[in-house]
Amino acid sequence: MSDIILLFLGISFILSSLGYLALSKRQREVILTRLHFRGRRASTSNTPPRSLSPERKVPNNEPPVIDYKDIFPPSRREALAGIAHTLPAAQRQKLSGCGVDQEEFRKSNIPLTANYETCGPSTYTPTEFSIEEIKALGDFPDYAELSGVPLPVPYKDCDFQKALPRPYRPFRWAYHQTMSLTKLETDWWLELERGYTSRITERKALFEKYGKLVVDYLPGSELACKELMEIALQFYCARYPHYFSISSDKKVFHNGILKTDTNLKSMHPLHVLLTNVPEDFAIMLRNPEDGYYYFRAGVICSSLGWNVGTKLGLQLKEIHAPIPDYKAKMEFSMDRYFSKLPTSRPIQRGSWGIEVDTPLFMPPGDPHEAHRLTQSSDLTLSRCHLRVDWQTLRRLPLSAAIIFNFKALFTPVSEFRDEAHIPALCNKVLKEGKKNLMEYKGTWHVEHVVGPALELWEREQIEKGMVPSDWDVHTLDESPWYPGWEDKWRRQQGF
């Protein structure tokens, strides 16, 4: 009997083996998976990183070591064909067409510290434009065509005396340290709102007091500064044509709100931005020696605990060194993202905190820092404000610079009371957020006042039916806003 059983098992094994071998590779993998057997794991990447050095060991929790020297952002040379017909014949002849010899391109990259105006005509920027071509394009070329980012739709109903910034509430739960990037709404890149004139006045006063701590630039940033200024002013004129314009000879910027005319040929581009655009800009440039990005110029009047002077010249990872979990969770992703970011895909994100009053600029040692050291018994809710730094990231087409742009927006915490889900979501983060992240965010000094108010409003919203009693707190589908935000926003502006 045992011999018969063994013979039957042997025949079954042979037949099943033949059947298995007759299957396709994909079918065999499915069977093995269901039986919980696994072979060598197949790569999930179509093309491995070209410059990962296998001989360099990566310590535990350290980001992979990548050589970015030969990794360039996508070329934008194809845009020249769409612009050539708009140029005079003499300038058009200097555009060499779509093709570039890659060996020549890699040998002739513009040095990090070189002024483009003194470089040879065959020197190239990382997006494969030659200096000769950039000069042929002249002032205020068609940046929409060059970048692939369309000009904004005119917002002729905008009244700067009534306009409010959109009510950003970038609260997330679960709350982790991630980039949290979304596609930029290009019509809203630079928002005009009723604090325009007072913020311009405040920024000019900050420069008078702090100088290079708020505006500074290093050699090699000349092209990027000019390009950024032109793109920003071009945006203003397209979005708010009833307030801004540029003279026909492209030498003067007319500001109808401030009643000023700015000579664009005699003022440094960053000072043009300082006195006309109340937003902050940091210019990151690619170093051809290692392929990494460095902070080379900026106008930043809204920083807390740091300033242009403490960060200028640093590499991306050095700038973010104080941020919890950055090295372990974000450094590799950020370096890779910067190396490949196309000009046509700008992004946006929000960073937030809760402040006493509305501190715009707070260098190290500023007296306002004392508020963060204690939970004052005299603090009232009316002094507590949500501060949102609404941030955008985009690559400029000609210089290939990456522009980190942000604007500090302050909202009284009391506004949360009628904003569905916001009290519960904010309170969840304050009470249960990861300890090192919340210590870095620095909200402890207001939590004894803000926390009880959020709990009260959370109960009120449940009682009023605005929020279900069994709502499981999570990031809202409307994030970075909240349900019904647009009705309230429009009503507050008088629409």
XYZ file of C-alpha atoms in Angstrom:
495
model
C 0.000 0.000 0.000
C 2.821 2.439 0.910
C 4.540 1.695 -2.429
C 1.352 2.655 -4.303
C 1.077 5.932 -2.359
C 4.722 6.826 -3.068
C 4.274 6.007 -6.779
C 1.155 8.233 -6.898
C 2.973 11.128 -5.205
C 5.926 10.791 -7.566
C 3.733 10.885 -10.663
C 1.843 13.918 -9.239
C 5.099 15.779 -8.583
C 6.373 15.162 -12.117
C 3.108 16.268 -13.716
C 2.845 19.406 -11.557
C 6.484 20.299 -12.301
C 5.930 19.977 -16.027
C 2.763 22.063 -15.745
C 4.559 24.742 -13.741
C 7.431 24.967 -16.265
C 4.913 25.353 -19.054
C 3.527 28.501 -17.460
C 4.719 32.001 -18.328
C 7.102 33.845 -16.010
C 4.292 36.121 -14.796
C 2.006 33.116 -14.064
C 4.789 31.359 -12.139
C 5.345 34.495 -10.037
C 1.646 34.642 -9.133
C 1.647 31.019 -7.979
C 4.779 31.472 -5.863
C 3.332 34.588 -4.290
C 0.105 32.816 -3.327
C 2.089 29.957 -1.830
C 4.204 32.529 0.090
C 7.436 31.629 -1.719
C 9.582 34.484 -3.021
C 12.545 34.572 -5.310
C 14.923 37.508 -5.693
C 12.943 40.740 -5.606
C 12.635 42.360 -9.014
C 13.642 45.998 -9.351
C 10.750 48.483 -9.260
C 12.770 51.015 -11.223
C 12.939 51.019 -14.990
C 16.296 52.771 -14.965
C 18.585 52.678 -11.931
C 20.224 55.893 -10.697
C 23.048 56.554 -13.118
C 25.464 57.885 -10.555
C 24.859 55.824 -7.412
C 28.294 54.680 -6.282
C 27.987 51.012 -5.140
C 31.427 51.089 -3.559
C 30.364 53.794 -1.099
C 28.671 52.265 1.925
C 25.675 54.162 3.297
C 25.414 54.129 7.115
C 22.102 53.257 8.740
C 19.536 56.082 8.483
C 21.804 58.042 6.132
C 20.481 59.185 2.716
C 21.985 57.421 -0.329
C 25.143 58.988 -1.750
C 24.394 60.296 -5.239
C 26.659 62.067 -7.718
C 24.503 64.741 -9.377
C 27.280 66.217 -11.501
C 25.910 64.634 -14.692
C 22.225 65.066 -13.865
C 20.631 68.118 -15.483
C 17.088 69.503 -15.504
C 15.016 68.993 -18.664
C 16.089 71.156 -21.587
C 13.840 74.005 -22.712
C 15.490 74.613 -26.073
C 12.378 73.598 -27.986
C 10.750 76.830 -26.776
C 13.089 78.890 -28.974
C 11.158 77.854 -32.058
C 8.008 79.436 -30.671
C 9.766 82.712 -29.841
C 12.088 83.221 -32.802
C 9.445 84.805 -35.026
C 8.851 87.575 -32.462
C 12.463 88.773 -32.582
C 14.164 91.140 -35.048
C 16.157 89.356 -37.756
C 19.545 90.207 -36.207
C 18.556 88.639 -32.885
C 16.782 85.702 -34.525
C 19.968 84.692 -36.330
C 21.718 84.160 -32.984
C 19.324 81.399 -31.991
C 21.057 78.209 -33.058
C 18.012 75.970 -33.248
C 17.006 72.950 -31.219
C 20.130 70.802 -31.280
C 23.063 71.127 -28.876
C 26.151 68.936 -28.855
C 25.913 67.215 -25.480
C 29.649 66.839 -25.029
C 30.161 70.544 -25.709
C 27.253 71.422 -23.423
C 28.682 69.487 -20.475
C 32.129 71.000 -20.958
C 30.835 74.566 -21.211
C 28.463 74.903 -18.245
C 28.456 78.347 -16.687
C 30.497 78.365 -13.430
C 28.620 79.002 -10.189
C 30.268 82.375 -9.554
C 30.439 83.628 -13.158
C 28.545 86.714 -14.327
C 26.725 85.741 -17.518
C 27.443 89.165 -19.024
C 31.183 88.404 -19.173
C 30.921 84.744 -20.238
C 31.706 83.552 -23.739
C 28.806 83.178 -26.194
C 29.089 79.373 -26.190
C 28.767 79.041 -22.413
C 25.595 77.182 -21.446
C 23.145 77.261 -18.567
C 21.836 73.915 -17.176
C 18.682 74.139 -19.320
C 20.854 74.195 -22.485
C 20.547 77.852 -23.428
C 23.746 79.517 -24.590
C 24.708 82.950 -23.313
C 24.541 84.235 -26.896
C 20.926 83.075 -27.159
C 19.984 84.555 -23.775
C 21.375 87.939 -24.794
C 19.587 87.703 -28.152
C 16.254 87.181 -26.381
C 16.672 90.593 -24.724
C 14.660 91.988 -21.821
C 11.285 90.557 -20.849
C 11.139 87.701 -23.365
C 8.060 85.481 -23.526
C 8.604 83.598 -20.266
C 5.317 81.727 -20.649
C 6.647 80.123 -23.830
C 10.122 79.628 -22.403
C 8.937 77.973 -19.194
C 5.766 76.201 -20.256
C 3.876 78.013 -17.455
C 1.064 80.138 -18.927
C 0.544 83.754 -17.965
C -2.264 84.231 -15.426
C -5.813 85.126 -16.348
C -6.413 88.862 -15.708
C -8.097 89.450 -12.333
C -9.777 92.735 -13.179
C -12.258 92.506 -10.280
C -9.415 92.624 -7.770
C -9.666 95.668 -5.506
C -6.419 95.913 -3.561
C -8.159 97.858 -0.800
C -10.561 94.969 -0.120
C -8.743 91.883 -1.388
C -7.948 89.144 1.104
C -5.476 86.298 0.652
C -7.154 82.938 0.349
C -7.626 81.346 3.809
C -4.880 78.738 3.839
C -5.284 76.143 6.596
C -2.540 73.596 5.807
C -3.259 71.307 8.776
C -2.647 67.592 8.248
C -3.343 64.494 10.279
C -1.521 62.201 10.601
C 1.211 64.830 10.881
C 4.599 63.737 9.550
C 7.615 65.559 8.165
C 7.060 65.362 4.401
C 7.352 67.736 1.464
C 3.511 67.739 1.017
C 3.770 69.209 -2.467
C 0.836 70.018 -4.747
C 0.669 71.509 -8.229
C 0.879 75.305 -8.231
C -2.283 77.164 -9.173
C -0.403 79.463 -11.513
C -3.035 82.244 -11.505
C -2.369 82.660 -7.777
C 1.436 82.621 -7.766
C 1.666 86.212 -6.453
C -1.517 87.261 -4.631
C -2.436 90.906 -4.279
C -4.296 91.785 -1.083
C -5.256 94.746 1.042
C -2.082 94.702 3.112
C -0.018 95.488 0.000
C 1.033 99.066 0.759
C 1.683 98.568 4.479
C 3.734 95.446 3.813
C 5.862 97.238 1.207
C 6.493 100.031 3.735
C 7.415 97.496 6.420
C 9.811 95.641 4.123
C 11.601 98.826 3.073
C 12.011 99.751 6.742
C 13.457 96.308 7.483
C 16.033 96.774 4.742
C 16.991 100.181 6.084
C 17.543 98.622 9.511
C 19.070 95.250 8.627
C 20.566 95.683 5.129
C 22.172 92.461 3.913
C 20.322 90.375 6.472
C 17.227 90.758 4.272
C 18.620 91.451 0.766
C 21.898 90.090 -0.577
C 23.350 88.379 -3.623
C 26.548 86.530 -4.489
C 28.586 86.564 -7.738
C 27.023 84.390 -10.402
C 23.431 85.255 -9.494
C 23.116 88.162 -11.951
C 21.133 86.316 -14.624
C 18.804 84.610 -12.137
C 18.065 87.899 -10.323
C 17.196 89.661 -13.592
C 15.116 86.739 -14.815
C 13.172 86.451 -11.542
C 12.429 90.173 -11.492
C 11.180 90.091 -15.094
C 8.961 87.035 -14.544
C 7.439 88.543 -11.386
C 6.700 91.900 -13.034
C 5.412 90.171 -16.155
C 3.030 88.205 -13.910
C 1.839 91.357 -12.116
C 1.102 93.137 -15.402
C -0.840 90.158 -16.778
C -2.774 89.385 -13.585
C -3.504 92.958 -12.449
C -3.370 95.076 -15.640
C -5.412 97.870 -14.019
C -2.620 98.442 -11.481
C 0.692 97.601 -13.181
C 2.408 98.099 -16.555
C 5.837 98.198 -18.192
C 6.923 100.950 -20.569
C 7.181 100.145 -24.258
C 10.979 100.313 -24.127
C 10.938 97.838 -21.177
C 12.930 100.180 -18.968
C 10.316 101.445 -16.487
C 7.825 99.635 -14.250
C 4.683 101.639 -13.500
C 3.039 100.894 -10.146
C -0.474 102.334 -10.055
C -1.033 101.460 -6.393
C 2.080 103.148 -5.035
C 2.056 105.820 -7.781
C 5.732 105.108 -8.525
C 7.865 104.555 -11.624
C 10.864 102.260 -11.136
C 13.848 102.539 -13.473
C 14.680 98.902 -14.158
C 18.102 99.722 -15.590
C 19.435 101.597 -12.594
C 18.109 99.494 -9.693
C 19.240 95.984 -8.781
C 16.505 93.429 -9.622
C 16.125 92.301 -6.006
C 15.579 95.883 -4.890
C 12.934 96.238 -7.596
C 11.178 93.274 -6.002
C 11.672 94.635 -2.481
C 9.927 97.901 -3.348
C 7.121 96.472 -5.513
C 6.395 92.814 -4.704
C 5.699 92.067 -0.998
C 6.825 88.457 -1.169
C 10.077 86.682 -0.330
C 12.361 84.984 -2.843
C 15.382 82.738 -2.389
C 17.430 81.907 -5.489
C 19.069 78.471 -5.606
C 21.690 77.821 -8.299
C 23.214 74.580 -9.540
C 26.937 74.201 -8.913
C 28.464 72.429 -11.954
C 31.260 71.102 -9.746
C 28.924 68.736 -7.862
C 25.423 69.188 -9.315
C 23.939 70.314 -5.978
C 21.980 73.523 -5.399
C 23.174 76.475 -3.326
C 21.452 79.576 -1.960
C 23.061 82.416 -3.948
C 20.715 85.408 -3.669
C 17.555 86.457 -1.918
C 15.164 89.086 -0.659
C 13.642 87.688 2.547
C 11.844 89.889 5.057
C 9.591 87.263 6.673
C 11.977 84.824 8.356
C 11.777 83.756 11.994
C 15.034 82.785 13.709
C 17.147 83.020 10.572
C 17.876 85.472 7.761
C 19.626 85.842 4.431
C 22.923 86.457 6.211
C 22.825 83.144 8.105
C 21.947 81.000 5.065
C 23.507 82.661 2.002
C 26.011 80.409 0.215
C 24.815 77.186 1.868
C 23.877 73.958 0.124
C 20.263 72.794 0.309
C 20.903 70.220 3.037
C 22.856 72.741 5.112
C 19.977 75.206 4.970
C 17.567 72.601 6.324
C 19.897 71.043 8.905
C 17.883 72.314 11.933
C 14.634 70.726 10.699
C 13.696 67.510 12.558
C 13.903 64.330 10.449
C 15.121 66.256 7.391
C 18.327 64.280 6.935
C 16.733 60.881 7.436
C 13.438 61.429 5.624
C 13.779 64.312 3.177
C 17.378 65.087 2.193
C 17.663 62.497 -0.562
C 14.194 63.260 -1.965
C 14.809 67.011 -1.971
C 18.199 66.788 -3.697
C 16.772 64.465 -6.324
C 13.700 66.675 -6.773
C 15.811 69.791 -7.271
C 18.064 68.048 -9.788
C 15.175 67.117 -12.099
C 12.469 69.742 -11.528
C 11.115 70.881 -14.935
C 10.344 74.546 -15.533
C 6.774 73.624 -16.490
C 5.832 72.059 -13.132
C 5.911 74.619 -10.309
C 4.557 73.417 -6.971
C 3.108 74.858 -3.774
C 2.940 73.919 -0.092
C 2.190 75.528 3.261
C 4.072 75.809 6.537
C 2.319 77.058 9.672
C 2.731 78.124 13.274
C 0.794 80.025 15.921
C 2.291 83.317 17.065
C 1.697 86.002 19.660
C 0.782 89.100 17.621
C 2.100 89.211 14.034
C 5.928 89.052 13.974
C 7.107 89.326 10.374
C 10.904 89.297 10.746
C 12.648 87.908 13.789
C 16.442 87.558 13.571
C 18.261 85.499 16.214
C 18.181 87.330 19.540
C 15.120 89.413 18.694
C 13.195 90.477 21.845
C 10.023 88.858 20.485
C 11.656 85.453 21.024
C 10.976 85.892 24.750
C 7.291 85.120 24.081
C 8.245 81.556 23.157
C 9.931 80.882 26.505
C 6.871 81.096 28.745
C 3.129 80.493 28.866
C 2.087 83.960 29.941
C -0.944 84.183 32.245
C -1.720 87.560 30.671
C -1.942 86.211 27.120
C -5.368 86.661 25.538
C -6.854 84.803 22.596
C -7.119 88.052 20.608
C -3.298 88.176 20.420
C -2.954 84.637 19.023
C -2.566 84.373 15.257
C -2.143 81.567 12.779
C 0.905 82.312 10.652
C 0.992 80.523 7.306
C 4.054 80.767 5.099
C 2.512 79.911 1.742
C 5.398 78.634 -0.352
C 5.989 77.975 -4.024
C 8.866 76.348 -5.854
C 9.630 76.785 -9.543
C 12.551 76.607 -11.935
C 13.382 79.588 -14.130
C 13.862 78.618 -17.782
C 16.978 80.573 -18.793
C 19.237 80.458 -15.725
C 17.773 77.134 -14.482
C 17.689 78.690 -11.002
C 15.159 77.251 -8.572
C 13.101 79.939 -6.859
C 11.763 79.337 -3.381
C 9.066 81.944 -2.828
C 6.916 82.489 0.237
C 4.594 84.996 1.836
C 3.725 85.262 5.526
C -0.035 85.474 6.127
C -1.552 86.122 9.549
C -5.076 85.166 10.632
C -6.613 85.592 14.108
C -7.154 82.134 15.590
C -10.689 83.266 16.434
C -11.526 82.927 12.723
C -11.450 79.118 13.171
C -14.723 79.203 15.127
C -16.985 79.013 12.067
C -14.606 77.043 9.838
C -15.820 73.448 9.699
C -13.375 70.827 11.040
C -10.534 73.302 11.542
C -10.711 73.519 15.372
C -10.675 69.716 15.749
C -7.910 69.255 13.201
C -5.669 71.978 14.617
C -6.233 70.787 18.194
C -5.353 67.221 17.207
C -1.989 68.326 15.857
C -1.223 70.521 18.868
C -2.059 67.766 21.363
C -0.776 64.661 19.597
C 1.787 65.816 17.046
C 5.224 64.194 17.106
C 7.195 65.747 19.954
C 10.301 66.858 18.032
C 8.202 68.345 15.216
C 6.025 70.320 17.612
C 9.060 71.562 19.553
C 10.535 72.824 16.278
C 7.211 74.446 15.325
C 7.247 76.267 18.669
C 3.562 76.436 19.616
C 3.912 75.603 23.333
C 3.797 79.251 24.401
C 0.215 79.695 23.124
C -1.270 76.238 23.671
C -2.639 77.061 27.160
C -4.857 79.724 25.560
C -5.506 78.312 22.099
C -6.150 74.707 23.184
C -9.235 75.360 25.360
C -10.723 77.650 22.689
C -10.275 74.967 19.998
C -11.940 72.358 22.230
C -14.896 74.710 22.848
C -15.338 75.434 19.132
C -15.017 71.733 18.295
C -17.971 70.976 20.625
C -19.957 73.905 19.214
C -19.507 72.669 15.648
C -20.748 69.214 16.625
C -23.792 70.688 18.422
C -24.611 72.847 15.375
C -24.302 69.906 12.993
C -21.333 71.404 11.176
C -19.232 68.334 12.008
C -20.449 64.767 12.709
C -19.983 63.693 16.348
C -18.126 60.569 15.209
C -15.803 62.376 12.759
C -12.406 60.675 12.632
C -9.932 63.572 12.444
C -7.941 63.492 9.208
C -6.576 65.773 6.494
C -9.497 67.396 4.712
C -10.271 66.713 1.073
C -10.385 70.503 0.618
C -6.897 70.966 2.108
C -5.256 73.483 2.329
C -8.707 75.003 2.821
C -11.923 73.778 4.470
C -15.536 73.124 3.437
C -17.316 76.347 2.504
C -14.161 78.499 2.585
C -14.913 80.333 -0.643
C -18.312 81.632 0.515
C -16.783 83.144 3.640
C -13.786 84.514 1.747
C -15.949 86.240 -0.855
C -18.370 87.568 1.753
C -15.534 89.151 3.743
C -14.446 91.013 0.586
C -17.902 92.386 -0.072
C -18.780 90.255 -3.098
